[in-house]
mmCIF file of C-alpha atoms in Angstrom:
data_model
loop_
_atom_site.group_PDB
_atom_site.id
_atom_site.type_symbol
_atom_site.label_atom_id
_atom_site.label_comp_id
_atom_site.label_asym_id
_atom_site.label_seq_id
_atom_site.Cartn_x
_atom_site.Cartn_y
_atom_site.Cartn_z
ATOM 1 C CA UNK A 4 -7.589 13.023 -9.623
ATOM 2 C CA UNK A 5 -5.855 13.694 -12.779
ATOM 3 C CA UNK A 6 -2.742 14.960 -11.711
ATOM 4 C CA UNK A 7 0.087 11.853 -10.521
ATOM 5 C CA UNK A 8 0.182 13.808 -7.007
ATOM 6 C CA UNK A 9 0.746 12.405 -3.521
ATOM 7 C CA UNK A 10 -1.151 15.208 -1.293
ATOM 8 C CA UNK A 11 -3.114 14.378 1.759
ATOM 9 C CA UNK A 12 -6.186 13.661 0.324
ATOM 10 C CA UNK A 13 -4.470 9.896 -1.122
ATOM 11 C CA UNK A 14 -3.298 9.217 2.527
ATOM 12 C CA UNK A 15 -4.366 7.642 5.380
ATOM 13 C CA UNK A 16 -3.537 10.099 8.006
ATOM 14 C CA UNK A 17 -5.790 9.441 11.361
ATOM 15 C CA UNK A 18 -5.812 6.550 13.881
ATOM 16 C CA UNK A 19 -9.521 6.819 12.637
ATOM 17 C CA UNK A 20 -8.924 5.595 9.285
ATOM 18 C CA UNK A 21 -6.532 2.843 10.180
ATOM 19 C CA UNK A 22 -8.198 1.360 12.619
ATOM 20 C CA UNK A 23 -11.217 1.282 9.975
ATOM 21 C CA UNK A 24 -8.979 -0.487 7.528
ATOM 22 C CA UNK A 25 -7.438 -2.846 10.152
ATOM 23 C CA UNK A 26 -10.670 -3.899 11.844
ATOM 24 C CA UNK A 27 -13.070 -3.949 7.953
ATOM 25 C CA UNK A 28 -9.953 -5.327 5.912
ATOM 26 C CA UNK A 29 -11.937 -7.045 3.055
ATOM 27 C CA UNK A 30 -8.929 -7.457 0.720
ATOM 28 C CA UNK A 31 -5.518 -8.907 1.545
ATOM 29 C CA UNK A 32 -2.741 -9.096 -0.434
ATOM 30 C CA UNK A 33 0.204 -11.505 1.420
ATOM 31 C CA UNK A 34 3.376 -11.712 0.286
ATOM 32 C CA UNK A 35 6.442 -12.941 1.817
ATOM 33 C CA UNK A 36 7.982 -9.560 3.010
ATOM 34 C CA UNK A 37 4.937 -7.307 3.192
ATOM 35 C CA UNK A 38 1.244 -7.663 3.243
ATOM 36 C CA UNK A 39 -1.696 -5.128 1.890
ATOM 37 C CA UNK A 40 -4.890 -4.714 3.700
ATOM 38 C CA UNK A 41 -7.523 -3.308 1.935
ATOM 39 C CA UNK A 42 -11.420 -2.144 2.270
ATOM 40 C CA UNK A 43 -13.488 0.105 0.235
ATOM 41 C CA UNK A 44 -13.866 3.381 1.478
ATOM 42 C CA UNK A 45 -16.656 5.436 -0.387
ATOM 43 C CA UNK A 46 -14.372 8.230 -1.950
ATOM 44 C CA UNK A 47 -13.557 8.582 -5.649
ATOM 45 C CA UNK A 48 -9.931 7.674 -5.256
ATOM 46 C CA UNK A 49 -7.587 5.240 -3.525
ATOM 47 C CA UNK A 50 -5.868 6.323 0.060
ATOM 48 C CA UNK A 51 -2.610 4.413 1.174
ATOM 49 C CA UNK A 52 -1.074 4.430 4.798
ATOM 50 C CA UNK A 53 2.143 2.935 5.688
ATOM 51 C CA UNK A 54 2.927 0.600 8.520
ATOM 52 C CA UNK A 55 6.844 0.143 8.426
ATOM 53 C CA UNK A 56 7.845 -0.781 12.055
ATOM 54 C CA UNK A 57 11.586 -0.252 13.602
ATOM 55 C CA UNK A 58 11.532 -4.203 14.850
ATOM 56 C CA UNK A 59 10.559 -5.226 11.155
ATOM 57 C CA UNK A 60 13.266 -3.441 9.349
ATOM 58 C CA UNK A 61 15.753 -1.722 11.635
ATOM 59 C CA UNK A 62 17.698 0.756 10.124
ATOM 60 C CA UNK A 63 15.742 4.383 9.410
ATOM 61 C CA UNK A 64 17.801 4.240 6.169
ATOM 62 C CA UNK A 65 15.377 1.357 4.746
ATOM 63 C CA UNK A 66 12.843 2.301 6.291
ATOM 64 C CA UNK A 67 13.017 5.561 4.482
ATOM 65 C CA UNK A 68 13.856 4.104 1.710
ATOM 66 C CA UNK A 69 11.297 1.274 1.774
ATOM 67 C CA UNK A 70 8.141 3.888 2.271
ATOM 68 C CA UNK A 71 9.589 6.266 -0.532
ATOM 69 C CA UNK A 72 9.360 3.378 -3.081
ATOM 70 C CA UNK A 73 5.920 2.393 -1.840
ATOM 71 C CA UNK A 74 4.475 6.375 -2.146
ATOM 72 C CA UNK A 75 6.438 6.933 -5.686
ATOM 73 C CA UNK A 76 5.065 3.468 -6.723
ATOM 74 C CA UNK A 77 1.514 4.343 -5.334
ATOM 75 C CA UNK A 78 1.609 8.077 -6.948
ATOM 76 C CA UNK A 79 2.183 6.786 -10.301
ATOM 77 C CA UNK A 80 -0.253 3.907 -10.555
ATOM 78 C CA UNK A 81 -3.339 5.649 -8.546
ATOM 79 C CA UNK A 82 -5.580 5.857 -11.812
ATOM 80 C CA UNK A 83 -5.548 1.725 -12.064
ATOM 81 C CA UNK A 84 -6.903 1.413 -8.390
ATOM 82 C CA UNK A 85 -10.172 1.062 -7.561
ATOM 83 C CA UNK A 86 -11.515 3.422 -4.638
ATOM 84 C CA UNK A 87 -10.229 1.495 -1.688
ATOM 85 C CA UNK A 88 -7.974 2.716 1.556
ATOM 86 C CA UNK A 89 -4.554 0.276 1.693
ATOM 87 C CA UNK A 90 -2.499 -0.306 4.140
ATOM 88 C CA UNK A 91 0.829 -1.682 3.304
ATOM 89 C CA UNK A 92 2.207 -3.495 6.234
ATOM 90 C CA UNK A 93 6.088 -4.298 6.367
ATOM 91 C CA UNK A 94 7.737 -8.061 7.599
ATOM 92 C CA UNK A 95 10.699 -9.116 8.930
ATOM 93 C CA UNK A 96 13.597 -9.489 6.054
ATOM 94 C CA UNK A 97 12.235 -6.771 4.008
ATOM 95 C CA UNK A 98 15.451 -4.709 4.094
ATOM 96 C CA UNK A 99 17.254 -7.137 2.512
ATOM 97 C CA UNK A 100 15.034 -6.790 -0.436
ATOM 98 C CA UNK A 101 16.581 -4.630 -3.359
ATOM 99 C CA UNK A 102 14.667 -1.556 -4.936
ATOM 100 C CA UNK A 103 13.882 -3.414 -8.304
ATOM 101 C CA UNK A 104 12.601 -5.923 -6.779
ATOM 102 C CA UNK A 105 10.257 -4.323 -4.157
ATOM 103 C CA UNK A 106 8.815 -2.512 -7.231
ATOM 104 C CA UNK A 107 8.430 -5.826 -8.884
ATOM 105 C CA UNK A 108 6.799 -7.478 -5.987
ATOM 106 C CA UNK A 109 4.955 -3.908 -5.474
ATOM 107 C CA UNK A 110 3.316 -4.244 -8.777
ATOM 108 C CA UNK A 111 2.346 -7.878 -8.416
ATOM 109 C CA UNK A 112 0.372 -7.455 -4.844
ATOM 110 C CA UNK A 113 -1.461 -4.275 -6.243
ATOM 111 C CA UNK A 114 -2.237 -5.941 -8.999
ATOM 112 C CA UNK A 115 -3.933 -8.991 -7.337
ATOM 113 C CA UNK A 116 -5.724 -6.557 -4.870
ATOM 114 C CA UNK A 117 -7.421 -4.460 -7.574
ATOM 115 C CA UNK A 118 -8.524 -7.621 -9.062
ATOM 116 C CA UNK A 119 -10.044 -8.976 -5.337
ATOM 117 C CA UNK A 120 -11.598 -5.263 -4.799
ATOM 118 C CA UNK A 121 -13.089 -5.339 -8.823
ATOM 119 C CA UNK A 122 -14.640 -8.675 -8.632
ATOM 120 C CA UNK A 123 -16.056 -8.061 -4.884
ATOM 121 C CA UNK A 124 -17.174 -4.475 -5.631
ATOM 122 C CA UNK A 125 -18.024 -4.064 -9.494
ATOM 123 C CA UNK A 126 -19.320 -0.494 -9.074
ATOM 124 C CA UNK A 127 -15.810 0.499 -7.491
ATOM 125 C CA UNK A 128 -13.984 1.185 -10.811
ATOM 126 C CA UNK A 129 -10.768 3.084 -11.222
#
């Protein structure tokens, strides 16, 4: 994938494929207002899916607002991932956290699970 595109092939779009992720999550990322489960998943390039519950953050606004920041900051760093499907799953408070800082905190979690998926899985370069 050469092109910085989000199209359906870099999501996780079937019960199918979370269920894998959820139930074979080899990589976990914690953080205080989100976590990112991770496993490998055979392709040539990364897939993300997006867990953002209405009882976690309440108001469509962030929600919409939270998964647009996660997809533009997923679209633009796809070449540094290893192959792996992600979830990223939202927590409670995580509306109250502002845009440069989710990016921030973004950066940091992906960061640390490329490194996990890299040192588990050496053949699973970006």
């Amino acid at each position: 994938m050469s092109a910085q595109t989000y199209g359906k092939t870099l999501r996780l779009l079937s019960p199918g494929d979370f269920k894998q992720v959820f139930d074979k999550a080899t990589f976990r990322a914690p953080h205080q207002h989100f976590m990112l489960l991770a496993c490998s998943n055979g392709l040539e390039h990364p897939r993300l899916g997006l867990v953002i519950s209405k009882k976690n953050v309440r108001h469509a606004v962030n929600r919409n607002r939270i998964k647009r920041q996660v997809r533009e900051y997923f679209r633009l760093h796809q070449q540094e991932l290893p192959a792996i499907d992600c979830i990223f799953l939202a927590r409670r408070g995580l509306d109250q956290v502002d845009s440069p800082t989710l990016v921030k905190q973004l950066q940091a979690q992906f960061k640390r699970l490329s490194k996990k998926a890299l040192r588990d899985n050496p053949g699973n370069q970006p």
